[in-house]
Short mmCIF file of C-alpha atoms and ligand atoms in Angstrom, two decimals:
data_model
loop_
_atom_site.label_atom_id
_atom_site.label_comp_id
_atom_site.label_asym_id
_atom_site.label_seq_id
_atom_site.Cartn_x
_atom_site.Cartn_y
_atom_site.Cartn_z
CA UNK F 1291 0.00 0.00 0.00
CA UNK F 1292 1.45 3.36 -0.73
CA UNK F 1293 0.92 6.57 1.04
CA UNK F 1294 -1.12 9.06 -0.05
CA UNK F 1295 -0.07 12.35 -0.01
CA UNK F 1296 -1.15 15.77 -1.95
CA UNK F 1297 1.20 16.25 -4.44
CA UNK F 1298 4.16 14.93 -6.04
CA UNK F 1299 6.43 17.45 -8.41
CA UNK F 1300 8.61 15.12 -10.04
CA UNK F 1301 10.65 14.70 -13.66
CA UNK F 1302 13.32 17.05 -12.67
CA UNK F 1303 17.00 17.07 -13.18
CA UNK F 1304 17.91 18.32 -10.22
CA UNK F 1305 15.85 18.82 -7.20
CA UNK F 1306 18.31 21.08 -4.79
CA UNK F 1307 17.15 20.58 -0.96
CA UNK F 1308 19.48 23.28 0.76
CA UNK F 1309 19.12 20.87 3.28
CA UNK F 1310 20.88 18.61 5.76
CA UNK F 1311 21.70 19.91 9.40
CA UNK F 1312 19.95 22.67 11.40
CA UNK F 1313 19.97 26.44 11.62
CA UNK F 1314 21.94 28.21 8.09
CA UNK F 1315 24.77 26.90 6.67
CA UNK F 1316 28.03 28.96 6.94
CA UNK F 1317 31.23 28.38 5.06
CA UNK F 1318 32.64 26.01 3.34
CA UNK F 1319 28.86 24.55 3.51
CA UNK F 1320 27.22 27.24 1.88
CA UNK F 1321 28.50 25.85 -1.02
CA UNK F 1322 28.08 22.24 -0.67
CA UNK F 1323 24.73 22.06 -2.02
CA UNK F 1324 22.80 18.82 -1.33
CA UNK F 1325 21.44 17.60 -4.87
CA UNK F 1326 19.24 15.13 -5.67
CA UNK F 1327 19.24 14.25 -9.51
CA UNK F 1328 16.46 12.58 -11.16
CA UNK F 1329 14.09 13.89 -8.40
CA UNK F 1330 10.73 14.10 -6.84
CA UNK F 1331 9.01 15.40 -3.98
CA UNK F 1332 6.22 14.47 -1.96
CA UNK F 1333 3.85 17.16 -0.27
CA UNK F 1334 1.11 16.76 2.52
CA UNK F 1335 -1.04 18.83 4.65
CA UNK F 1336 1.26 21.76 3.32
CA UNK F 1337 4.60 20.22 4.66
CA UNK F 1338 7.57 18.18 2.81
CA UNK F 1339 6.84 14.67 3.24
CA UNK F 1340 9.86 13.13 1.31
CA UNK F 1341 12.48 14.19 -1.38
CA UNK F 1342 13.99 11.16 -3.16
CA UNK F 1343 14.96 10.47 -6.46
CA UNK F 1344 11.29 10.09 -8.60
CA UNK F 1345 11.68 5.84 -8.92
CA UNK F 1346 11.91 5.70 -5.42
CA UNK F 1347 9.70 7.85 -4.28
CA UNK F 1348 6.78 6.46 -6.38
CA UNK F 1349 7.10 3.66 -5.26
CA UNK F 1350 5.99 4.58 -1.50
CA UNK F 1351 3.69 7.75 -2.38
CA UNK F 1352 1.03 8.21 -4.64
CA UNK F 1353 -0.62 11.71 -5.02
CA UNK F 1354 -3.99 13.44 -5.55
CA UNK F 1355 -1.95 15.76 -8.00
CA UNK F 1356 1.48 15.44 -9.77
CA UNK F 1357 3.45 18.14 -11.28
CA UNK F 1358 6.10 17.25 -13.62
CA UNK F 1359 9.13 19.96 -13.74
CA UNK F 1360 9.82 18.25 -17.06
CA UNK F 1361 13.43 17.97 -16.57
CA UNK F 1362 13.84 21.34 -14.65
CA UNK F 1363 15.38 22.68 -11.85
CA UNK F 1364 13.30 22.07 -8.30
CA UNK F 1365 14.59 24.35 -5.44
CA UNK F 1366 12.81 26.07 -2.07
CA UNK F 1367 10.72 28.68 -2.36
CA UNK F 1368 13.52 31.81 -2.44
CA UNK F 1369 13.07 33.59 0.69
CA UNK F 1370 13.65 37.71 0.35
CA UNK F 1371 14.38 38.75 3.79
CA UNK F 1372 14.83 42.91 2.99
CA UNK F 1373 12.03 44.71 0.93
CA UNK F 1374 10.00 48.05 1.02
CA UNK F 1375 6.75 47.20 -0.54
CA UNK F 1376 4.40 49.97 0.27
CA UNK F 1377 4.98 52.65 -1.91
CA UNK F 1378 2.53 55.07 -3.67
CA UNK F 1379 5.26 55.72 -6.94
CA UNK F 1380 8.31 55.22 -8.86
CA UNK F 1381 10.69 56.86 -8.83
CA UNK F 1382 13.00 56.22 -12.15
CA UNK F 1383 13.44 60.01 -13.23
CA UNK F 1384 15.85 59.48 -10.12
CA UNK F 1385 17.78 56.55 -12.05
CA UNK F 1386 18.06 58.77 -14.70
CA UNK F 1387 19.32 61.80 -12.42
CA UNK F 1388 22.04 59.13 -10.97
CA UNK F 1389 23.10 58.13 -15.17
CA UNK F 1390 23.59 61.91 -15.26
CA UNK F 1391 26.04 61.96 -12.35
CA UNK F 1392 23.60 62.72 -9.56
CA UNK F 1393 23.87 60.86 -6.40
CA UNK F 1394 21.80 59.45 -3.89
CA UNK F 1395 22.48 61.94 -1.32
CA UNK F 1396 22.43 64.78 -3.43
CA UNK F 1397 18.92 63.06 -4.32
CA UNK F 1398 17.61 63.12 -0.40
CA UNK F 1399 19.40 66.91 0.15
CA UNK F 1400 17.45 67.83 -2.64
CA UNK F 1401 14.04 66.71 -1.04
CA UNK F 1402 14.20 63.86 -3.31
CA UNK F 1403 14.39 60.25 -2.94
CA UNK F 1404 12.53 58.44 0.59
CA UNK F 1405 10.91 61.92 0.95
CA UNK F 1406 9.07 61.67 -2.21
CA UNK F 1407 7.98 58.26 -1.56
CA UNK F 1408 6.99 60.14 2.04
CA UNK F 1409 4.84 62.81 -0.13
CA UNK F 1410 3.44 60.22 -2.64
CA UNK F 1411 2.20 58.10 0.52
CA UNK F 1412 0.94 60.29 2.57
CA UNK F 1413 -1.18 61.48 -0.04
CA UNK F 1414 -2.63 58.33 -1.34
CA UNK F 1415 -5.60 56.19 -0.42
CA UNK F 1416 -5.67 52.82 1.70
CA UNK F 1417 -7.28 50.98 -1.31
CA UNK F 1418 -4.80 52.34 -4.32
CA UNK F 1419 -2.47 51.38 -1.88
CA UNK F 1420 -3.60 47.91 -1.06
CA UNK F 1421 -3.58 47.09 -4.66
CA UNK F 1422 -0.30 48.21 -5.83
CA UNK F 1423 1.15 46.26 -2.84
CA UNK F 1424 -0.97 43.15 -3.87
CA UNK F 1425 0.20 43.72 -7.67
CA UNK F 1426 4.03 43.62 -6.01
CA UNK F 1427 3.18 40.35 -3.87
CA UNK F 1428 1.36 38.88 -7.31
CA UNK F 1429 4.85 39.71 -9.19
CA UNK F 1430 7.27 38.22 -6.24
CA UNK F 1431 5.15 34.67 -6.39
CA UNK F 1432 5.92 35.04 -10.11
CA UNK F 1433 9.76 35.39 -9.97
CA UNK F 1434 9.36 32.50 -7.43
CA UNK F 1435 9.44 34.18 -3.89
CA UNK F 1436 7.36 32.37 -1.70
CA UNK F 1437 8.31 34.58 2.23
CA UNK F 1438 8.79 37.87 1.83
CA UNK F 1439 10.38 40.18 5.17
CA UNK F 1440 8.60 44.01 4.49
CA UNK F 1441 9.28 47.16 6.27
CA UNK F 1442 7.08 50.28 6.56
CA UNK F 1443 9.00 53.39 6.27
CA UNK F 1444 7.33 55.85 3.89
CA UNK F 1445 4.99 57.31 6.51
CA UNK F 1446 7.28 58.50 8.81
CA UNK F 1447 4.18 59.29 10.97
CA UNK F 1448 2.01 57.49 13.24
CA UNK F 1449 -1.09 57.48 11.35
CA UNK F 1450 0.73 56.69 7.80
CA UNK F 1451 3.65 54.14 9.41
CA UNK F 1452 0.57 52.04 11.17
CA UNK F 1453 -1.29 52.11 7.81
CA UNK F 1454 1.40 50.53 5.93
CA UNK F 1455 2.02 47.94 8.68
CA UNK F 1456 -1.82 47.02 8.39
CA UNK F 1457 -1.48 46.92 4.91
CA UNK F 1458 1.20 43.90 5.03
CA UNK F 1459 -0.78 42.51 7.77
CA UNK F 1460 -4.01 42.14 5.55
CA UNK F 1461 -2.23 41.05 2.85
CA UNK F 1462 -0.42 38.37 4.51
CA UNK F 1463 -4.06 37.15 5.06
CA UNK F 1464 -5.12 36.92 2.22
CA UNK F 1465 -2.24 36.57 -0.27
CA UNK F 1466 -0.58 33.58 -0.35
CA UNK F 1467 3.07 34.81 0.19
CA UNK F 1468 3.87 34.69 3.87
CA UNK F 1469 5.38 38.37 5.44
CA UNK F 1470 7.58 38.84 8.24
CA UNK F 1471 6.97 42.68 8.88
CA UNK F 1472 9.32 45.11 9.94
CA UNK F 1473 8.86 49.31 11.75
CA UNK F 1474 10.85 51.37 9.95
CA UNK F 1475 9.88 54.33 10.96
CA UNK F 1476 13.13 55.57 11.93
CA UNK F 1477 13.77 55.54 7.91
CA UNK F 1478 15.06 59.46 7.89
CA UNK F 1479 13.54 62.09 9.83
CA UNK F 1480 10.66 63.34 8.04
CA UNK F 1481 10.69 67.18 6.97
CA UNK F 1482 8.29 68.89 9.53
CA UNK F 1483 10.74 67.80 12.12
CA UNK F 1484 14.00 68.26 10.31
CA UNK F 1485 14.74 71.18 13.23
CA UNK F 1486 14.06 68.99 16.19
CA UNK F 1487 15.01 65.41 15.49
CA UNK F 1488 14.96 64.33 18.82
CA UNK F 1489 11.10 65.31 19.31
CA UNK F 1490 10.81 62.28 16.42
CA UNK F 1491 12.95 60.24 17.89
CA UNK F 1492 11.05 60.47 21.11
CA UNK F 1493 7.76 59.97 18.84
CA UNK F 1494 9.20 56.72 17.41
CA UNK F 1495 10.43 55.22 21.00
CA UNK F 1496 7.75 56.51 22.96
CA UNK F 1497 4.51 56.11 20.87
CA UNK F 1498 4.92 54.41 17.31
CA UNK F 1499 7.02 51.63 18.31
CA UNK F 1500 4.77 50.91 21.40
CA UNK F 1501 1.47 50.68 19.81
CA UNK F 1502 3.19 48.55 16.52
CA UNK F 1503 4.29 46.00 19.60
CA UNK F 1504 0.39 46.48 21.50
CA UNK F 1505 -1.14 45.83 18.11
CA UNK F 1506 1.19 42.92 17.06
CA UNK F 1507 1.66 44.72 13.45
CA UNK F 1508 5.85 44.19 13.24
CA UNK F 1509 8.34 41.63 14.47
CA UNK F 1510 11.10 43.47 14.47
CA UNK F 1511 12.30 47.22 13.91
CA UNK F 1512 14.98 48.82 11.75
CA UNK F 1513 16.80 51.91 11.70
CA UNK F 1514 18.37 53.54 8.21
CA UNK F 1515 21.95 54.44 10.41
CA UNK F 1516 24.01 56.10 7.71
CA UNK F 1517 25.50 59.54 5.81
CA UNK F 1518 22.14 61.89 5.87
CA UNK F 1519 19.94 59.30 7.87
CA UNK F 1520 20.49 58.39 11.66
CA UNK F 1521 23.52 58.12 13.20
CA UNK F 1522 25.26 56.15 14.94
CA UNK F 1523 23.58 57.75 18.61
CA UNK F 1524 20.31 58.01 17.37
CA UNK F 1525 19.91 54.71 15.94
CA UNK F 1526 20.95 53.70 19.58
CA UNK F 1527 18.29 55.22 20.87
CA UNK F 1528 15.04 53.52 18.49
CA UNK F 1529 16.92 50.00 18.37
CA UNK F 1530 17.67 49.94 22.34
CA UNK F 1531 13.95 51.11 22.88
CA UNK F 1532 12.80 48.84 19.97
CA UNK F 1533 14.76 45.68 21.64
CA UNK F 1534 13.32 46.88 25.06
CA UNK F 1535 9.67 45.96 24.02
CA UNK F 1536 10.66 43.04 22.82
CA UNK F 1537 10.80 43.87 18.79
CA UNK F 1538 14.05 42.04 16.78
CA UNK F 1539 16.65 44.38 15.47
CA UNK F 1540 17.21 44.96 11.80
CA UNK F 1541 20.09 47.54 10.39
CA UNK F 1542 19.92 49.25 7.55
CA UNK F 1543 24.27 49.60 7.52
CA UNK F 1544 27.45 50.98 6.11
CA UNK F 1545 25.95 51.37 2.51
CA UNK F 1546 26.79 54.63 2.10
CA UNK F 1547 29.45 55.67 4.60
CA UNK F 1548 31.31 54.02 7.03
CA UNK F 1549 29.70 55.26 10.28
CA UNK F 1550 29.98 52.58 12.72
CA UNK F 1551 26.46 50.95 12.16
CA UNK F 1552 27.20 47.30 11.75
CA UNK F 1553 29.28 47.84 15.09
CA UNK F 1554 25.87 49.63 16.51
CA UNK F 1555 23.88 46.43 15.14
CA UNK F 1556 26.27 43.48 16.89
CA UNK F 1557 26.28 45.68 20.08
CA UNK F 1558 22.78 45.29 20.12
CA UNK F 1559 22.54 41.45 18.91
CA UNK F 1560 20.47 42.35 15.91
CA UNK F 1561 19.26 39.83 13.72
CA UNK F 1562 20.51 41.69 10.56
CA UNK F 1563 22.75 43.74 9.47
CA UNK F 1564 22.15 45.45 6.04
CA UNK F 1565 23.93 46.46 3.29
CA UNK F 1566 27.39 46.20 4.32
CA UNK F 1567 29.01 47.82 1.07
CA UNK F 1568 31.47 49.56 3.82
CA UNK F 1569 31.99 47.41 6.36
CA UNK F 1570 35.58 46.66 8.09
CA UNK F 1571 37.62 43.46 8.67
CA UNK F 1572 36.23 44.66 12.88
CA UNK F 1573 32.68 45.08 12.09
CA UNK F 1574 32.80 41.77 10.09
CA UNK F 1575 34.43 40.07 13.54
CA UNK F 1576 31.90 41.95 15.76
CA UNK F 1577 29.10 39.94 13.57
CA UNK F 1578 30.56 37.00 14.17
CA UNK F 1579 30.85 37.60 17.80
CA UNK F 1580 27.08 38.86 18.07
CA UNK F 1581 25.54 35.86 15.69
CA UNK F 1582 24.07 38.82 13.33
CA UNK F 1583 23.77 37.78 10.12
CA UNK F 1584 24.81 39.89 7.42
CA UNK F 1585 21.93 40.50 4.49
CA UNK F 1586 23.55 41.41 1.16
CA UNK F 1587 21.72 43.68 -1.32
CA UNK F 1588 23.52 43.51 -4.94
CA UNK F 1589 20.84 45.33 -6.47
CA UNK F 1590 20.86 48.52 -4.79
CA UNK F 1591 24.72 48.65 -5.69
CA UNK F 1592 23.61 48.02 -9.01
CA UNK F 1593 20.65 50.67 -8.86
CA UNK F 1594 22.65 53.05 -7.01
CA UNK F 1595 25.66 53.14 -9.36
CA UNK F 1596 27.67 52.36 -6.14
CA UNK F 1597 30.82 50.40 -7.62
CA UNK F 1598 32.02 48.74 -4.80
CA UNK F 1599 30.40 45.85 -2.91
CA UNK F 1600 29.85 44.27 0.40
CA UNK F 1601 33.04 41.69 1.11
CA UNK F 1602 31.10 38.45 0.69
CA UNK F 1603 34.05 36.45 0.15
CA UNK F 1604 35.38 37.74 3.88
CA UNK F 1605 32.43 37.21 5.11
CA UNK F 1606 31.63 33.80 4.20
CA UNK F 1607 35.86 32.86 4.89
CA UNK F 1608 35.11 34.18 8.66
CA UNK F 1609 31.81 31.60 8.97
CA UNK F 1610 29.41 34.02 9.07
CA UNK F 1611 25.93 32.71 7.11
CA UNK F 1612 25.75 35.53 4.27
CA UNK F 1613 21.97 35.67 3.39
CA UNK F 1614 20.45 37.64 0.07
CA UNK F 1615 17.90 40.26 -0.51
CA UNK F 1616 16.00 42.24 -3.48
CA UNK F 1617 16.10 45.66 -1.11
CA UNK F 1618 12.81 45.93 -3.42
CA UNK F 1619 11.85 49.65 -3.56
CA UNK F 1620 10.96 52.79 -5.51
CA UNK F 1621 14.12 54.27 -4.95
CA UNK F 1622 17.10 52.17 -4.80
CA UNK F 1623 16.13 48.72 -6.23
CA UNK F 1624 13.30 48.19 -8.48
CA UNK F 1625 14.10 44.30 -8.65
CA UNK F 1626 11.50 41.77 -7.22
CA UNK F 1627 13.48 38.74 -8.83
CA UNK F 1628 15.95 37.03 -6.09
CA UNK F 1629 17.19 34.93 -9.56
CA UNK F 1630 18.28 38.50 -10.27
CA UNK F 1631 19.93 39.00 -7.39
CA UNK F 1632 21.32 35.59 -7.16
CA UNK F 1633 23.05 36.35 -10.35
CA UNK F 1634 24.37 39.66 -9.18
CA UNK F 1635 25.95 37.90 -6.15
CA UNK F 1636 28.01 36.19 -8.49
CA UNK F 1637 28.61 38.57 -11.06
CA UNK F 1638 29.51 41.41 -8.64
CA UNK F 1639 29.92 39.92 -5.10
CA UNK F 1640 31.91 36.98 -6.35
CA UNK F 1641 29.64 34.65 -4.31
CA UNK F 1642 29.32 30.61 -6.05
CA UNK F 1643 25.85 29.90 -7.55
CA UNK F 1644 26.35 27.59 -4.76
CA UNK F 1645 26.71 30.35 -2.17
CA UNK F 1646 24.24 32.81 -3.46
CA UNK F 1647 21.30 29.72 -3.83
CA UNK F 1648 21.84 29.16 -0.32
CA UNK F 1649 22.22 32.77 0.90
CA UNK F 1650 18.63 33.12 -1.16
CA UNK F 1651 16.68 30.45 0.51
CA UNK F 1652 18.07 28.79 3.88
CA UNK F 1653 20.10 31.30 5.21
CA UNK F 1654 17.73 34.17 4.31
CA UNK F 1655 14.67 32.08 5.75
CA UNK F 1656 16.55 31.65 9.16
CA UNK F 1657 16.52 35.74 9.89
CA UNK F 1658 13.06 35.69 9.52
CA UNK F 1659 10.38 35.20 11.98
CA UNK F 1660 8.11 33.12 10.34
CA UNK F 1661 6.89 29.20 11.25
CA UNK F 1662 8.45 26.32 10.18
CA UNK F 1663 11.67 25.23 8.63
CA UNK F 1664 11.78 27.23 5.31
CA UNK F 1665 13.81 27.90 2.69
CA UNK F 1666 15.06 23.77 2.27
CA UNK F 1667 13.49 20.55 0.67
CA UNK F 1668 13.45 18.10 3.33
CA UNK F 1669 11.02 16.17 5.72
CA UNK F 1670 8.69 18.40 7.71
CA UNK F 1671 9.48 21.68 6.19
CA UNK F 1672 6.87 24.14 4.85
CA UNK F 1673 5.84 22.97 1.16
CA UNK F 1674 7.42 25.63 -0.20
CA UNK F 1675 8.96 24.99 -3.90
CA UNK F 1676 9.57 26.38 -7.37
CA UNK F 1677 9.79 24.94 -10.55
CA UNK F 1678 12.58 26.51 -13.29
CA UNK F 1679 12.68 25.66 -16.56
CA UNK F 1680 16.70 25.38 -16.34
CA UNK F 1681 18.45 21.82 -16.49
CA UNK F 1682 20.22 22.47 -13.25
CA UNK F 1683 21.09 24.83 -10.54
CA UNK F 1684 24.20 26.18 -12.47
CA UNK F 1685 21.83 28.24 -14.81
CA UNK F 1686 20.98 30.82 -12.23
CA UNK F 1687 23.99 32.80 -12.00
CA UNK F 1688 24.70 32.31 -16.35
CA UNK F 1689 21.28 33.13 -17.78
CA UNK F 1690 19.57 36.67 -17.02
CA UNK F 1691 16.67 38.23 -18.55
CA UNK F 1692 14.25 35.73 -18.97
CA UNK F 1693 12.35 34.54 -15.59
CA UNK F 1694 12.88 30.52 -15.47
CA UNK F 1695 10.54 30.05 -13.06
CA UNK F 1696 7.56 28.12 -14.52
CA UNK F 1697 5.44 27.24 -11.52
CA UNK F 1698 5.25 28.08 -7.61
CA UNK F 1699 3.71 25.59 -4.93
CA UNK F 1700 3.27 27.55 -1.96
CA UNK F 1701 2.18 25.08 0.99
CA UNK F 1702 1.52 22.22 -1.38
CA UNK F 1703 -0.71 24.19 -3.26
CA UNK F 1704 0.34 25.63 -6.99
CA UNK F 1705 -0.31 29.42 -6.58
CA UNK F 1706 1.23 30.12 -9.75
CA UNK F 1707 2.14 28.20 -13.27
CA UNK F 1708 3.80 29.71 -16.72
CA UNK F 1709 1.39 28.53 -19.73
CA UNK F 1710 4.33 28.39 -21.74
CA UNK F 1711 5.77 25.01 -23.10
CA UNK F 1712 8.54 26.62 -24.59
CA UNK F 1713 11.34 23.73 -23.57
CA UNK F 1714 14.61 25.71 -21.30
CA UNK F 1715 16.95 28.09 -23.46
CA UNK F 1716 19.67 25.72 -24.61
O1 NIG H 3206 17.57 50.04 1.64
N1 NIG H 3206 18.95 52.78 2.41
C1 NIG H 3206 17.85 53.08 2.84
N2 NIG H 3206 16.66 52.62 2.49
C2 NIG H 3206 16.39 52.01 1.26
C3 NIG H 3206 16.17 53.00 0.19
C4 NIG H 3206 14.93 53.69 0.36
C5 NIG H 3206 14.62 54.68 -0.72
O2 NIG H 3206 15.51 55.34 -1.29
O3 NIG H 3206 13.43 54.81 -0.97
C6 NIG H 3206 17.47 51.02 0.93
O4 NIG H 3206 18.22 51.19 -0.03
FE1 FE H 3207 16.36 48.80 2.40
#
């Protein structure tokens, strides 16, 4: 008698589990993928039941519904642990400003950059809002992200940094990608108190942070601590009142000067550091030390014209368990596709396919705070997987331009399929 179970994805060349051992992998390990050719995988009540090779695994399972990856590439679900998702506008013109020689901060001086995304929120309506963040979520299942971590940050007051928290709240309801949300309300200081920053700060700490932990509408909090945001003493302030009610610590760090934030972020334990484009051989030991893990953001280098990266191959060589993000947002990186970023890792932060598939899934699953093992293939993990339509794993960091991703099974269900037979660019 075999077991029934939900559903079986099988016929693919490579199913990569990410898996074997507990917590990320760091290391050497990151890139010692564990690959299972000819593969298959078995899927009940929303969890990973079995991943075999497909002979054997028929043979003990049969399925309600199979799902052939017709000799494609099976991995986890990729796992974006850094994105800005509520946002009323683009902002391109400002890409173009940066081809012309502008820069970022000469962007923000200019009232520019997150304070037009401030303007454009605060101006808009809950319900344009909720469906331009719904649109985003429909676009990340498409590129094959199946749990998303999203900050707030664009109200940069109470009323507008609640309504962007409720936003990803309701949407986590009823969309199926799962969100880990983040306060970021300590993004920049908004305009009308750019003379008395501390009466913000005191706003933040003292009454939006409170009622985000009262209403359960974040897990965590983050602080932009950089050139022309916080520094180094103020983002002390939000993250030791943040940690003090009981909210995990995200950084937004060294990206744009080196100001002594990723030290700031180990002092405190944070879960995260950000960024990291100008980060020291010390800050890299102090992460060690604190067990924060470093979340790399390719794309905004990219975006930002910023030609220097964040030390990935230190990183990894000193154990720490390097972890991926889009940074999706208006501003600085209008990229929803971690297969994007996973090839920018290794064209520009000289991270293995390897490395950056791990850093994309596992290791970026393991700073968030949501249930269940995620971001691997293996017994009892969320059934979280994607389907590409490339003959193995290799294919991410070589192709760009054309999304491989062909279908998305989000808790055993499929929440998402390509009606495309067109067979894998070859
Ligand atoms: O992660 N660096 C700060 N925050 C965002 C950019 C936000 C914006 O420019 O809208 C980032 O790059
Ligand atoms: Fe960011």
């Amino acid at each position: 008698m075999k077991e029934q179970v939900d559903l079986i994805v099988d016929e693919a060349s490579e199913v990569v589990t990410v898996g074997g051992g507990t917590g990320p992998l760091r290391g050497a390990a990151m890139d010692a993928l564990e690959i299972v050719p000819d593969g298959a995988v078995a899927v009940r009540d929303g969890e990973i039941v079995a991943v075999d090779r497909a002979e054997a695994l028929h043979e003990r399972y049969e399925a309600s519904r199979e799902l052939s990856a017709r000799g494609g590439t099976v991995l986890p679900g990729f796992c974006d642990p850094h994105t800005h998702p509520v946002f009323a506008t683009t902002r391109e013109g400002e890409f173009d400003l940066r081809a012309r020689g502008g820069t970022y901060q000469d962007i923000t001086r200019a009232g520019g950059g997150i304070f037009s995304s401030v303007r454009a929120l605060r101006e808009s309506s809950r319900d344009v809002l909720a469906r331009g963040l719904t649109d985003r979520l429909d676009r990340f299942i498409m590129c094959g992200t199946t749990s998303l971590e999203a900050k707030s940050g664009y109200g940069l007051d109470k009323e507008t940094e609640l309504l962007a928290l409720e936003l990803l709240a309701d949407a986590d309801h009823v969309h199926a990608l799962d969100i880990d949300r983040t306060c970021l309300a300590a993004h920049q200081v908004p305009p009308e108190f750019a003379d008395e920053r501390d009466a913000y700060l005191r706003l933040v700490i003292e009454e939006i942070l409170p009622e985000v932990v009262e209403r359960g509408l974040a897990r965590s909090a983050d602080v932009f601590c950089d050139e022309g945001a916080y520094s180094v003493d103020e983002a002390r302030r939000v993250l030791e009142g943040a940690k003090e009610l009981g909210l995990s610590l995200r950084v937004h760090a060294d990206e744009l000067a080196q100001i002594g934030a990723s030290g700031l972020a180990a002092s405190l334990g944070a879960q995260t550091a950000d960024h990291l484009v100008k980060i020291t051989d010390d800050g890299i030991a102090a992460l060690v030390d604190a067990g924060t893990t470093p979340v790399l953001l390719p794309g905004t280098c990219f975006s930002l014209r910023i030609r220097e990266y964040a030390p990935a191959r230190a990183m990894i060589e000193a154990g720490l368990p390097v972890a991926l993000a889009t940074d999706f947002n208006p501003g600085t990186s209008f990229i929803p596709s971690m297969v994007e970023i996973v090839a920018l890792a290794c064209g520009l932060l000289g991270m293995t396919v390897a490395e950056a598939i791990t850093a994309a899934t596992r290791n970026a699953a393991e700073t968030m705070g949501l249930p269940g093992v995620r971001g691997r293939l293996e017994p009892g993990a969320v059934g979280d997987l994607i389907i590409l339509d490339v003959p193995n794993h290799l294919f991410l960091g070589y192709q760009l331009g054309w999304n491989p991703v062909t279908a998305v099974v989000k808790r055993g269900g499929v929440v998402w399929q390509r009606h495309d037979d067109r067979p894998a660019l070859l």
